Coordinates of C-alpha atoms in Angstrom, one line a residue:
X1 CA 54.5 -13.4 -111.7
X2 CA 54.2 -15.9 -108.8
X3 CA 55.9 -15.6 -105.4
X4 CA 55.7 -17.7 -102.2
X5 CA 55.5 -15.2 -99.3
X6 CA 54.8 -15.1 -95.6
X7 CA 52.0 -12.6 -94.6
X8 CA 53.1 -10.5 -91.6
X9 CA 50.6 -7.6 -91.5
X10 CA 47.6 -6.0 -93.2
X11 CA 46.0 -2.6 -93.6
X12 CA 44.0 -0.8 -96.3
X13 CA 44.3 2.5 -98.1
X14 CA 42.0 4.5 -100.3
X15 CA 42.9 4.7 -104.0
X16 CA 40.6 6.3 -106.6
X17 CA 37.8 6.3 -104.0
X18 CA 38.2 2.5 -103.5
X19 CA 39.6 0.6 -100.5
X20 CA 42.8 -1.3 -101.4
X21 CA 44.1 -4.0 -99.1
X22 CA 47.8 -4.0 -98.5
X23 CA 49.5 -7.2 -97.2
X24 CA 53.0 -6.7 -95.8
X25 CA 54.9 -9.9 -96.6
X26 CA 58.4 -11.4 -96.8
X27 CA 60.2 -13.9 -98.9
X28 CA 63.4 -14.6 -97.0
X29 CA 65.1 -11.2 -96.7
X30 CA 63.0 -9.6 -99.4
X31 CA 60.1 -7.3 -98.5
X32 CA 57.0 -7.7 -100.6
X33 CA 53.8 -5.7 -100.4
X34 CA 50.7 -7.3 -102.0
X35 CA 48.0 -5.1 -103.3
X36 CA 44.4 -6.2 -103.6
X37 CA 41.7 -3.8 -104.9
X38 CA 39.0 -6.4 -105.5
X39 CA 37.4 -6.7 -102.0
X40 CA 34.3 -4.7 -101.0
X41 CA 32.7 -4.0 -97.6
X42 CA 29.2 -5.3 -96.9
X43 CA 26.7 -5.9 -94.1
X44 CA 23.4 -7.8 -93.7
X45 CA 19.9 -6.5 -93.2
X46 CA 17.0 -8.4 -91.6
X47 CA 13.5 -7.6 -92.7
X48 CA 10.0 -9.0 -92.6
X49 CA 9.5 -8.0 -96.3
X50 CA 12.8 -8.6 -98.1
X51 CA 11.5 -7.4 -101.5
X52 CA 10.3 -4.2 -100.0
X53 CA 13.5 -3.8 -98.1
X54 CA 15.6 -4.2 -101.3
X55 CA 13.5 -1.5 -103.1
X56 CA 13.7 0.9 -100.1
X57 CA 17.5 0.5 -99.9
X58 CA 18.0 1.1 -103.6
X59 CA 15.8 4.2 -103.4
X60 CA 17.4 5.8 -100.3
X61 CA 21.0 4.5 -99.8
X62 CA 24.1 5.1 -101.9
X63 CA 25.3 1.5 -102.5
X64 CA 27.2 -0.6 -105.0
X65 CA 24.6 -3.4 -105.0
X66 CA 21.9 -5.0 -102.9
X67 CA 20.9 -8.7 -103.1
X68 CA 18.8 -11.3 -101.4
X69 CA 20.8 -14.1 -99.8
X70 CA 20.1 -17.2 -97.7
X71 CA 22.1 -17.3 -94.5
X72 CA 21.7 -19.0 -91.1
X73 CA 20.5 -17.1 -88.1
X74 CA 21.2 -19.2 -85.0
X75 CA 21.2 -22.2 -87.4
X76 CA 17.8 -21.4 -88.9
X77 CA 18.0 -20.6 -92.6
X78 CA 16.6 -17.2 -93.3
X79 CA 16.5 -14.7 -96.1
X80 CA 18.8 -11.7 -95.6
X81 CA 19.5 -8.6 -97.6
X82 CA 23.3 -8.2 -98.3
X83 CA 24.2 -4.6 -98.9
X84 CA 27.6 -3.9 -100.5
X85 CA 29.3 -0.4 -100.4
X86 CA 32.1 1.2 -102.3
X87 CA 34.2 2.0 -99.2
X88 CA 34.2 1.1 -95.4
X89 CA 33.6 4.8 -94.6
X90 CA 30.4 4.7 -96.7
X91 CA 29.2 1.6 -94.8
X92 CA 29.9 3.4 -91.5
X93 CA 28.2 6.6 -92.7
X94 CA 25.0 4.8 -93.8
X95 CA 24.4 2.5 -90.9
X96 CA 22.0 4.8 -89.1
X97 CA 20.2 5.6 -92.3
X98 CA 19.7 1.9 -92.9
X99 CA 18.4 1.3 -89.4
X100 CA 15.8 4.1 -89.9
X101 CA 14.2 2.5 -93.0
X102 CA 10.7 1.2 -92.3
X103 CA 11.3 -2.2 -93.7
X104 CA 14.5 -2.8 -91.7
X105 CA 14.3 -4.8 -88.5
X106 CA 18.0 -5.0 -87.7
X107 CA 21.4 -4.7 -89.4
X108 CA 24.1 -7.2 -88.8
X109 CA 27.9 -7.6 -89.1
X110 CA 28.3 -3.8 -89.6
X111 CA 31.0 -3.6 -86.9
X112 CA 33.6 -6.0 -88.4
X113 CA 36.7 -4.0 -89.4
X114 CA 37.4 -4.1 -93.1
X115 CA 40.8 -5.7 -92.9
X116 CA 39.5 -8.4 -90.5
X117 CA 36.6 -9.1 -92.9
X118 CA 39.1 -9.6 -95.7
X119 CA 41.2 -12.1 -93.8
X120 CA 38.1 -14.2 -92.9
X121 CA 36.4 -14.0 -96.3
X122 CA 39.5 -14.7 -98.3
X123 CA 40.8 -17.3 -95.7
X124 CA 44.1 -15.5 -95.3
X125 CA 46.1 -16.5 -92.2
X126 CA 48.7 -14.0 -90.9
X127 CA 52.2 -15.4 -90.1
X128 CA 51.8 -18.2 -92.6
X129 CA 53.0 -18.8 -96.2
X130 CA 50.8 -18.2 -99.3
X131 CA 51.3 -18.3 -103.0
X132 CA 50.7 -14.8 -104.5
X133 CA 50.0 -14.4 -108.2
X134 CA 49.9 -11.0 -109.8
X135 CA 51.6 -8.2 -111.7
X136 CA 54.7 -6.4 -110.4
X137 CA 54.4 -2.6 -110.1
X138 CA 57.2 -0.1 -109.8
X139 CA 55.1 2.3 -107.7
X140 CA 51.7 2.4 -106.0
X141 CA 50.6 5.6 -104.2
X142 CA 53.4 6.3 -101.7
X143 CA 55.1 3.0 -102.3
X144 CA 58.3 3.0 -104.5
X145 CA 59.9 -0.3 -105.2
X146 CA 63.4 1.2 -105.9
X147 CA 63.5 3.9 -103.2
X148 CA 62.1 1.6 -100.4
X149 CA 63.8 -1.6 -101.6
X150 CA 60.5 -3.5 -101.8
X151 CA 58.6 -5.5 -104.3
X152 CA 55.0 -4.5 -105.1
X153 CA 52.6 -7.0 -106.5
X154 CA 49.1 -6.3 -107.5
X155 CA 47.2 -9.5 -107.0
X156 CA 45.3 -11.0 -110.0
X157 CA 44.4 -14.3 -108.3
X158 CA 43.2 -15.2 -104.8
X159 CA 46.0 -16.1 -102.4
X160 CA 46.6 -19.8 -102.0
X161 CA 47.7 -21.1 -98.6
X162 CA 50.7 -23.3 -98.2
X163 CA 50.5 -25.9 -95.4
X164 CA 54.0 -25.8 -94.2
X165 CA 54.1 -24.4 -90.7
X166 CA 55.6 -23.0 -88.4
X167 CA 57.8 -20.2 -89.9
X168 CA 61.0 -18.9 -88.4
X169 CA 60.9 -15.2 -87.6
X170 CA 63.7 -12.7 -86.9
X171 CA 62.9 -11.4 -83.4
X172 CA 64.5 -8.4 -81.7
X173 CA 63.9 -7.2 -78.1
X174 CA 64.7 -3.7 -77.0
X175 CA 64.6 -1.5 -73.8
X176 CA 65.4 2.1 -73.0
X177 CA 67.2 3.4 -69.9
X178 CA 66.6 7.1 -69.1
X179 CA 68.4 9.5 -66.8
X180 CA 65.6 10.5 -64.4
X181 CA 66.9 12.5 -61.5
X182 CA 63.5 13.9 -60.8
X183 CA 61.6 10.6 -60.4
X184 CA 59.3 9.6 -63.3
X185 CA 61.1 10.3 -66.6
X186 CA 59.9 13.3 -68.5
X187 CA 60.5 13.0 -72.3
X188 CA 60.6 16.8 -72.7
X189 CA 63.9 17.0 -70.7
X190 CA 65.2 13.6 -69.6
X191 CA 67.6 12.0 -72.1
X192 CA 67.8 8.4 -73.2
X193 CA 71.1 7.1 -72.0
X194 CA 71.0 3.5 -73.2
X195 CA 69.1 1.4 -75.7
X196 CA 69.6 -2.4 -75.1
X197 CA 69.0 -4.8 -78.0
X198 CA 69.0 -8.7 -78.1
X199 CA 68.0 -10.9 -80.9
X200 CA 67.7 -14.5 -82.1
X201 CA 70.0 -13.7 -85.0
X202 CA 73.2 -12.6 -83.2
X203 CA 72.8 -9.1 -82.0
X204 CA 73.3 -8.5 -78.2
X205 CA 74.4 -5.0 -77.4
X206 CA 73.7 -1.8 -75.5
X207 CA 74.0 1.5 -77.5
X208 CA 75.1 4.4 -75.4
X209 CA 77.1 7.6 -75.3
X210 CA 79.4 6.1 -72.6
X211 CA 81.2 2.7 -72.5
X212 CA 82.0 0.2 -69.8
X213 CA 85.3 -0.9 -68.3
X214 CA 88.0 -2.1 -70.7
X215 CA 88.4 -5.5 -68.9
X216 CA 84.8 -6.5 -69.3
X217 CA 83.1 -8.2 -72.3
X218 CA 82.6 -5.5 -74.9
X219 CA 78.9 -5.5 -75.6
X220 CA 78.6 -1.7 -75.5
X221 CA 78.2 0.2 -78.8
X222 CA 79.4 3.7 -78.0
X223 CA 78.1 6.6 -80.0
X224 CA 78.7 10.4 -79.7
X225 CA 75.2 11.6 -78.9
X226 CA 71.6 10.6 -78.0
X227 CA 70.6 11.5 -81.5
X228 CA 73.1 9.1 -83.0
X229 CA 72.0 6.5 -80.5
X230 CA 68.5 6.5 -81.8
X231 CA 69.7 6.6 -85.4
X232 CA 71.9 3.5 -84.8
X233 CA 68.8 1.8 -83.3
X234 CA 66.8 2.5 -86.4
X235 CA 69.7 1.4 -88.6
X236 CA 70.1 -1.9 -86.9
X237 CA 66.4 -2.7 -87.3
X238 CA 66.5 -1.8 -91.0
X239 CA 69.8 -3.5 -91.8
X240 CA 68.7 -6.8 -90.1
X241 CA 65.2 -6.8 -91.6
X242 CA 63.5 -7.6 -88.3
X243 CA 60.1 -9.3 -88.4
X244 CA 59.0 -9.0 -84.8
X245 CA 60.1 -6.4 -82.3
X246 CA 59.3 -7.1 -78.6
X247 CA 59.4 -5.0 -75.5
X248 CA 58.2 -5.1 -71.9
X249 CA 55.6 -2.3 -71.3
X250 CA 56.7 -0.9 -74.6
X251 CA 53.2 0.3 -75.6
X252 CA 53.0 2.6 -72.6
X253 CA 56.6 3.6 -72.1
X254 CA 59.4 2.7 -74.5
X255 CA 57.9 3.6 -77.8
X256 CA 56.0 6.8 -76.7
X257 CA 59.2 8.0 -75.0
X258 CA 61.3 7.1 -78.0
X259 CA 58.9 8.9 -80.3
X260 CA 59.0 12.0 -78.2
X261 CA 62.8 12.1 -78.0
X262 CA 63.2 11.3 -81.7
X263 CA 60.9 14.3 -82.5
X264 CA 62.9 16.6 -80.3
X265 CA 66.2 15.5 -81.8
X266 CA 64.9 15.4 -85.4
X267 CA 65.2 11.7 -86.0
X268 CA 62.8 9.7 -88.2
X269 CA 61.7 6.4 -86.7
X270 CA 61.0 5.2 -90.2
X271 CA 61.3 1.5 -89.5
X272 CA 58.0 0.4 -91.1
X273 CA 58.3 -1.8 -94.3
X274 CA 57.1 1.3 -96.3
X275 CA 59.5 3.5 -94.3
X276 CA 56.6 4.9 -92.2
X277 CA 57.0 6.1 -88.6
X278 CA 55.4 4.6 -85.5
X279 CA 51.7 5.2 -85.1
X280 CA 49.6 4.7 -82.0
X281 CA 46.3 3.0 -82.5
X282 CA 43.5 2.2 -80.0
X283 CA 43.5 -1.3 -78.7
X284 CA 41.3 -2.0 -75.7
X285 CA 41.8 0.8 -73.1
X286 CA 45.1 2.0 -74.3
X287 CA 47.2 2.9 -77.4
X288 CA 49.4 0.4 -79.1
X289 CA 52.6 1.3 -81.0
X290 CA 52.3 0.0 -84.6
X291 CA 54.6 -0.1 -87.6
X292 CA 53.6 -1.2 -91.1
X293 CA 55.1 -4.7 -91.7
X294 CA 57.1 -4.7 -88.5
X295 CA 55.1 -6.5 -85.8
X296 CA 55.4 -5.0 -82.3
X297 CA 54.5 -7.3 -79.4
X298 CA 54.3 -5.9 -75.9
X299 CA 55.1 -8.9 -73.6
X300 CA 53.8 -7.1 -70.5
X301 CA 50.2 -7.3 -71.9
X302 CA 50.8 -11.0 -73.0
X303 CA 52.0 -12.0 -69.5
X304 CA 49.1 -10.3 -67.7
X305 CA 46.8 -12.6 -69.6
X306 CA 48.7 -15.9 -69.2
X307 CA 50.0 -15.7 -65.7
X308 CA 48.4 -15.0 -62.3
X309 CA 50.8 -12.9 -60.2
X310 CA 50.6 -10.2 -57.6
X311 CA 52.8 -8.0 -59.8
X312 CA 54.0 -8.2 -63.4
X313 CA 57.4 -6.7 -63.3
X314 CA 60.0 -8.1 -65.8
X315 CA 62.0 -9.4 -62.8
X316 CA 59.0 -11.3 -61.4
X317 CA 57.8 -12.7 -64.6
X318 CA 61.3 -13.9 -65.6
X319 CA 61.7 -15.6 -62.2
X320 CA 58.4 -17.4 -62.5
X321 CA 59.2 -18.7 -66.0
X322 CA 62.8 -19.6 -65.5
X323 CA 63.4 -19.8 -61.8
X324 CA 66.4 -17.4 -62.0
X325 CA 67.0 -14.0 -60.5
X326 CA 67.9 -11.3 -63.1
X327 CA 70.1 -8.3 -62.5
X328 CA 68.1 -5.4 -60.9
X329 CA 68.8 -1.7 -60.5
X330 CA 66.2 0.4 -58.6
X331 CA 64.5 2.7 -61.1
X332 CA 65.0 5.8 -59.0
X333 CA 68.8 5.1 -58.8
X334 CA 69.5 4.6 -62.6
X335 CA 70.6 8.3 -63.0
X336 CA 73.0 7.9 -60.0
X337 CA 74.6 4.8 -61.5
X338 CA 75.0 6.7 -64.8
X339 CA 76.5 9.8 -63.1
X340 CA 78.8 7.9 -60.7
X341 CA 80.4 5.8 -63.5
X342 CA 83.0 3.2 -62.5
X343 CA 81.6 -0.1 -61.2
X344 CA 78.0 1.3 -60.9
X345 CA 78.1 2.3 -64.6
X346 CA 79.3 -1.2 -65.4
X347 CA 76.4 -2.6 -63.4
X348 CA 74.0 -0.4 -65.3
X349 CA 75.2 -1.7 -68.6
X350 CA 74.9 -5.3 -67.4
X351 CA 71.4 -4.5 -66.2
X352 CA 70.4 -3.0 -69.5
X353 CA 71.7 -6.0 -71.5
X354 CA 70.1 -8.4 -69.0
X355 CA 66.7 -6.7 -69.5
X356 CA 66.7 -7.3 -73.2
X357 CA 68.1 -10.8 -73.0
X358 CA 65.4 -11.7 -70.4
X359 CA 62.8 -10.1 -72.6
X360 CA 64.0 -12.1 -75.6
X361 CA 63.9 -15.4 -73.5
X362 CA 60.3 -14.6 -72.5
X363 CA 59.4 -13.9 -76.1
X364 CA 60.9 -17.2 -77.3
X365 CA 58.9 -19.0 -74.6
X366 CA 55.6 -17.3 -75.2
X367 CA 55.5 -16.3 -78.9
X368 CA 55.0 -19.8 -80.2
X369 CA 51.6 -20.0 -78.4
X370 CA 50.6 -16.5 -79.7
X371 CA 51.7 -17.4 -83.2
X372 CA 49.6 -20.6 -83.0
X373 CA 46.6 -18.6 -81.7
X374 CA 47.1 -16.2 -84.6
X375 CA 46.9 -19.1 -87.0
X376 CA 43.8 -20.5 -85.4
X377 CA 42.0 -17.2 -85.0
X378 CA 43.1 -15.9 -88.3
X379 CA 43.7 -12.3 -87.2
X380 CA 47.1 -10.4 -87.1
X381 CA 49.6 -11.2 -84.4
X382 CA 49.7 -7.5 -83.5
X383 CA 45.9 -7.7 -82.6
X384 CA 45.9 -11.2 -81.1
X385 CA 48.7 -10.4 -78.7
X386 CA 46.6 -7.5 -77.4
X387 CA 43.3 -9.4 -77.2
X388 CA 41.8 -10.6 -74.0
X389 CA 41.2 -14.4 -74.1
X390 CA 37.5 -13.8 -74.5
X391 CA 38.1 -11.6 -77.5
X392 CA 40.3 -14.3 -79.0
X393 CA 37.6 -16.8 -78.6
X394 CA 34.9 -14.5 -80.0
X395 CA 36.9 -13.7 -83.2
X396 CA 37.5 -17.4 -83.6
X397 CA 33.8 -18.0 -83.5
X398 CA 33.1 -15.1 -85.9
X399 CA 35.5 -16.7 -88.4
X400 CA 33.8 -20.1 -87.9
X401 CA 30.4 -18.5 -88.4
X402 CA 31.5 -17.2 -91.8
X403 CA 32.5 -20.7 -92.9
X404 CA 29.2 -22.2 -91.5
X405 CA 27.1 -19.6 -93.3
X406 CA 26.0 -18.0 -90.0
X407 CA 25.3 -14.3 -89.7
X408 CA 26.9 -13.4 -86.3
X409 CA 24.7 -11.7 -83.6
X410 CA 25.2 -8.1 -82.7
X411 CA 26.8 -7.1 -79.4
X412 CA 24.4 -6.0 -76.8
X413 CA 24.1 -2.3 -75.8
X414 CA 25.7 -0.8 -72.7
X415 CA 22.4 -0.7 -70.8
X416 CA 22.1 -4.5 -71.3
X417 CA 25.7 -5.0 -70.3
X418 CA 25.2 -3.0 -67.1
X419 CA 22.1 -5.2 -66.2
X420 CA 23.8 -8.4 -67.2
X421 CA 27.0 -7.7 -65.3
X422 CA 24.8 -7.4 -62.1
X423 CA 23.4 -10.9 -62.6
X424 CA 25.0 -13.5 -60.3
X425 CA 26.2 -17.0 -61.4
X426 CA 27.1 -19.3 -58.5
X427 CA 30.1 -20.6 -60.4
X428 CA 32.0 -23.8 -59.9
X429 CA 31.9 -26.0 -56.8
X430 CA 34.7 -25.3 -54.3
X431 CA 35.4 -27.2 -51.1
X432 CA 37.9 -25.4 -48.8
X433 CA 41.0 -27.4 -48.1
X434 CA 41.2 -29.4 -45.0
X435 CA 43.9 -27.9 -42.8
X436 CA 47.1 -29.9 -42.1
X437 CA 49.9 -31.7 -43.9
X438 CA 48.6 -34.5 -46.2
X439 CA 50.4 -37.4 -47.8
X440 CA 49.5 -40.1 -50.3
X441 CA 46.9 -38.0 -52.1
X442 CA 44.9 -39.0 -55.1
X443 CA 44.0 -36.4 -57.7
X444 CA 40.7 -36.7 -59.6
X445 CA 40.5 -34.4 -62.5
X446 CA 37.9 -34.0 -65.3
X447 CA 39.4 -33.6 -68.8
X448 CA 38.1 -30.3 -70.3
X449 CA 35.1 -30.3 -67.9
X450 CA 33.3 -27.2 -69.1
X451 CA 33.9 -27.6 -72.8
X452 CA 32.8 -31.3 -72.5
X453 CA 29.6 -30.2 -70.7
X454 CA 28.9 -27.6 -73.4
X455 CA 29.2 -30.4 -76.1
X456 CA 27.5 -33.3 -74.3
X457 CA 24.5 -31.1 -73.1
X458 CA 24.4 -29.1 -76.3
X459 CA 24.5 -25.8 -74.4
X460 CA 24.0 -23.0 -76.9
X461 CA 21.6 -20.0 -77.2
X462 CA 20.2 -21.3 -80.5
X463 CA 18.9 -24.6 -79.0
X464 CA 17.8 -23.2 -75.6
X465 CA 14.2 -23.3 -74.5
X466 CA 13.1 -21.4 -71.3
X467 CA 9.4 -22.3 -71.6
X468 CA 7.3 -25.4 -71.4
X469 CA 7.9 -28.2 -73.9
X470 CA 5.8 -31.1 -75.1
X471 CA 8.4 -33.8 -74.7
X472 CA 11.2 -33.3 -72.1
X473 CA 13.0 -36.4 -73.4
X474 CA 14.0 -34.3 -76.4
X475 CA 16.0 -32.0 -74.1
X476 CA 18.9 -31.9 -71.8
X477 CA 17.6 -30.2 -68.6
X478 CA 20.1 -28.5 -66.3
X479 CA 20.0 -29.3 -62.6
X480 CA 18.9 -26.6 -60.1
X481 CA 17.5 -24.2 -62.8
X482 CA 15.7 -26.5 -65.2
X483 CA 17.1 -24.7 -68.3
X484 CA 16.4 -26.8 -71.4
X485 CA 18.6 -27.5 -74.5
X486 CA 17.5 -29.5 -77.5
X487 CA 19.5 -32.7 -78.0
X488 CA 19.5 -32.1 -81.7
X489 CA 20.5 -30.4 -83.9
X490 CA 23.9 -29.6 -82.4
X491 CA 24.1 -25.9 -81.4
X492 CA 26.5 -23.6 -83.2
X493 CA 29.0 -23.1 -80.3
X494 CA 29.0 -26.8 -79.2
X495 CA 29.7 -27.8 -82.8
X496 CA 32.7 -25.4 -83.0
X497 CA 34.1 -26.6 -79.6
X498 CA 33.6 -30.2 -80.6
X499 CA 35.6 -29.7 -83.8
X500 CA 38.5 -28.0 -82.0
X501 CA 38.6 -30.6 -79.2
X502 CA 38.7 -33.4 -81.7
X503 CA 41.5 -31.6 -83.5
X504 CA 43.3 -31.2 -80.1
X505 CA 43.0 -35.0 -79.4
X506 CA 44.2 -35.7 -83.0
X507 CA 47.3 -33.5 -82.4
X508 CA 48.0 -35.1 -79.0
X509 CA 47.9 -38.6 -80.6
X510 CA 50.2 -37.4 -83.4
X511 CA 52.5 -35.9 -80.7
X512 CA 52.6 -39.1 -78.8
X513 CA 53.5 -41.1 -82.0
X514 CA 56.2 -38.7 -83.1
X515 CA 59.9 -39.5 -82.6
X516 CA 61.0 -36.0 -83.7
X517 CA 61.6 -33.8 -80.7
X518 CA 61.1 -30.5 -82.7
X519 CA 57.8 -31.8 -84.1
X520 CA 56.6 -32.8 -80.6
X521 CA 57.4 -29.3 -79.4
X522 CA 55.5 -27.7 -82.3
X523 CA 52.5 -30.0 -81.8
X524 CA 52.4 -29.4 -78.1
X525 CA 52.1 -25.6 -78.7
X526 CA 49.3 -26.3 -81.1
X527 CA 47.3 -28.4 -78.7
X528 CA 47.9 -25.9 -75.9
X529 CA 46.5 -23.1 -78.0
X530 CA 43.4 -25.1 -78.8
X531 CA 42.9 -26.0 -75.2
X532 CA 43.1 -22.3 -74.2
X533 CA 40.5 -21.4 -76.7
X534 CA 38.1 -24.2 -75.7
X535 CA 38.4 -23.5 -72.0
X536 CA 37.6 -19.8 -72.7
X537 CA 34.3 -20.6 -74.3
X538 CA 32.6 -21.3 -71.0
X539 CA 33.6 -18.0 -69.4
X540 CA 32.5 -15.8 -72.3
X541 CA 28.9 -17.1 -72.2
X542 CA 28.7 -15.0 -69.1
X543 CA 30.4 -11.9 -70.5
X544 CA 27.8 -9.3 -71.4
X545 CA 29.6 -7.9 -74.4
X546 CA 30.1 -11.3 -76.0
X547 CA 28.1 -11.6 -79.2
X548 CA 26.7 -15.0 -78.1
X549 CA 26.1 -13.9 -74.5
X550 CA 23.7 -16.0 -72.5
X551 CA 23.5 -15.9 -68.7
X552 CA 21.2 -18.9 -68.8
X553 CA 23.9 -20.9 -70.7
X554 CA 26.5 -19.9 -68.2
X555 CA 24.3 -20.9 -65.3
X556 CA 23.5 -24.2 -66.9
X557 CA 27.2 -25.1 -67.4
X558 CA 28.2 -24.4 -63.8
X559 CA 25.2 -26.2 -62.4
X560 CA 26.1 -29.4 -64.4
X561 CA 29.7 -28.9 -63.3
X562 CA 28.8 -28.7 -59.7
X563 CA 26.6 -31.8 -60.1
X564 CA 29.4 -33.8 -61.7
X565 CA 32.1 -33.0 -59.2
X566 CA 29.8 -33.6 -56.2
X567 CA 28.6 -36.9 -57.6
X568 CA 32.3 -37.9 -58.2
X569 CA 33.2 -37.1 -54.7
X570 CA 30.3 -39.1 -53.4
X571 CA 31.3 -42.1 -55.7
X572 CA 34.9 -41.9 -54.5
X573 CA 33.6 -42.1 -50.9
X574 CA 32.0 -45.4 -51.7
X575 CA 35.4 -46.8 -52.5
X576 CA 37.0 -45.5 -49.3
X577 CA 38.3 -42.1 -50.4
X578 CA 37.3 -38.7 -49.0
X579 CA 37.9 -35.3 -50.5
X580 CA 40.1 -32.8 -48.6
X581 CA 39.9 -30.1 -51.3
X582 CA 37.8 -29.5 -54.4
X583 CA 37.9 -26.7 -57.0
X584 CA 35.7 -26.4 -60.1
X585 CA 36.9 -29.4 -62.2
X586 CA 38.7 -31.7 -59.8
X587 CA 39.5 -32.7 -56.2
X588 CA 42.2 -34.2 -54.0
X589 CA 41.3 -37.2 -51.8
X590 CA 42.8 -39.4 -49.2
X591 CA 42.1 -43.1 -48.7
X592 CA 40.2 -43.6 -45.4
X593 CA 41.7 -46.5 -43.5
X594 CA 39.2 -48.7 -41.7

C-alpha cells in the first residue's frame, strides 16, 4: 500500500534483538505509525594499517560486518573501516573495546544517536510530507491498530519526500493554575484549580471545578472534581488529534506537576499517539516532557534563545512581541482569588484564559521559524526547539558532512574544553557611543559580515596552516595574528555557509518577485532561518565543545572584522562623515559640516 503522510516524531524500539525505527505520522486526521527494521547502527575507525584493523576487529568484536570505505577527513580522501553492529546498545558497549585494539588510532561518529543517524542517512525531514510504501499490519509489539485507532505500515521501500511545504498543524496551548497558600506549589498536597486551553482550531476554554459569573462570556468548562478536570484535558487532546502542544515553562512546571497530580488521582495521561504516558528525557541541563507522536514545545526555552531580555516571564515576552499588556495576577495571590470568589474569581478565570491565548499567539509567531529550522537541520522539532543555536548549527553541519562524504570530527574532551574556554578572543570592534542627542545619522552596515569573511577568506580548520609556507600568495593571511588559510580548495565550513547564503539570496529574490502575501511570509521565514544558522557559524568556532572547534579560526574572523569596520570608518571620514558609534558589523555616522 502507499500513503502520503507527514512525519511528526521518531523513536526506535527493540524487536527480536534488532532496532526498529518508528515514525509517528499523520494523514489528515488519521494517525499512522511507520515501521522500518532495515537500518543498522555503525561507526568509523581510523587506522594506519586498515587490513590489520579489519582482521583484528573480526577476531575480537561482535559485529554484523566490517568493511573498508573511502571517506573524506577534513576534505582529504582517506581509507576508513566502517563497523556495523546489530543494535545501538552493542555499538555503545563495544566502543571502548574498539579503542583498545592495537591497530585502532581513533573511532569516529560513535556518538550520533541512532534515530538522528536514520534521519540523516535516509534523508527524512520531520514535519514534512513523504510517500510511504509498505505492508499494513494489524499489530506490532504493543501497537494495536484497532484498539489505538492507528494505521501501522511496515516500510518495504525508502521514504520519498514530497516538496510541498509548509504544512498546517493543529496547535494547542495549555497552562495550569494551582491553589498555593503556602508559597511555591507542592504537587503532593496543592490541587490544580484550572487548566486553560487555547488552540488554532476553535478551542478556547478554562476547565475548572468552579465557574465564573453568569453575565460574563461563558468560556469556563465546569467539572465536578480535579480528577475529572485532568480527564477532560486528556479527552480534548485526544478528540481533537492535536499535533503540537505548547506551554510556557511547561518542561519544568506544568507537565511535571500534572504528572504528579494525575498519579495521585489515578488518571492516565495517555495522550501519546500509541496511548503512552508522558516521559521525561534529558535535554541539555534539564528534563523535557515528551509524548510519542504529540510534539511538546516549551516556549520559555525558545524565547530565551531568540530574545535578549532582563527577565523572561510570559508577561514580559508577550509585551515585547506584541506591545500589549496582558492580564496579570500575582502568583502568591492566586489562592486568595480562588477562595474569595466573586469578582476576584472572575479575574482569575480571565487571567487563566489570557495566559493560554497569549501563549498561543507567541507560538504562532515563533513556531514557523522553528519549523523551518527543523526542515533545514533535519532533526525533530522536539529536539530543535530545545537546542542552543550552536547545537542547531552543528547538527546542520553533521548532516551536510554526511552528504559530502565527510567523517565528522569527535568532540574534544573536558580537559581540552576547560583549557579552550580560558583562551581569550578580542572579539568584534566596538566604539562607545558619543554622548548627546544626534540627528540626521547615516547607518553603515555590512551584509552578513562574519559569514562573508569565513567564505571570502576560506576560514576553516581543514585549510589552515600555522607554520611557515613556501608561497604566501597561495594563502589568505589574517591581520594581527598572521594565521594562514589556503585560498583553494574551499574549506568544508565555508563551502556549507556559501551554499546556504546563496540559497538565502535566492529566496529573497523570489520573495521580492512574489505577488502572493502568504508566499512572501513563508519565504521570509525561510530566509530568516538560514540567516540565523549562517550567523551562528562564527560563534561556534570559538565554542570548545563544537566538533569543528578552532580558536585560531575564531581569532582570524574577528581580526578581519575589526580591520574591515575600521577601514570603512576611515574611508567614510574621507567623505566628510565621522562615526559616533560602532559595534561589530556596522556603525552610525554624522556628516561633518565644514
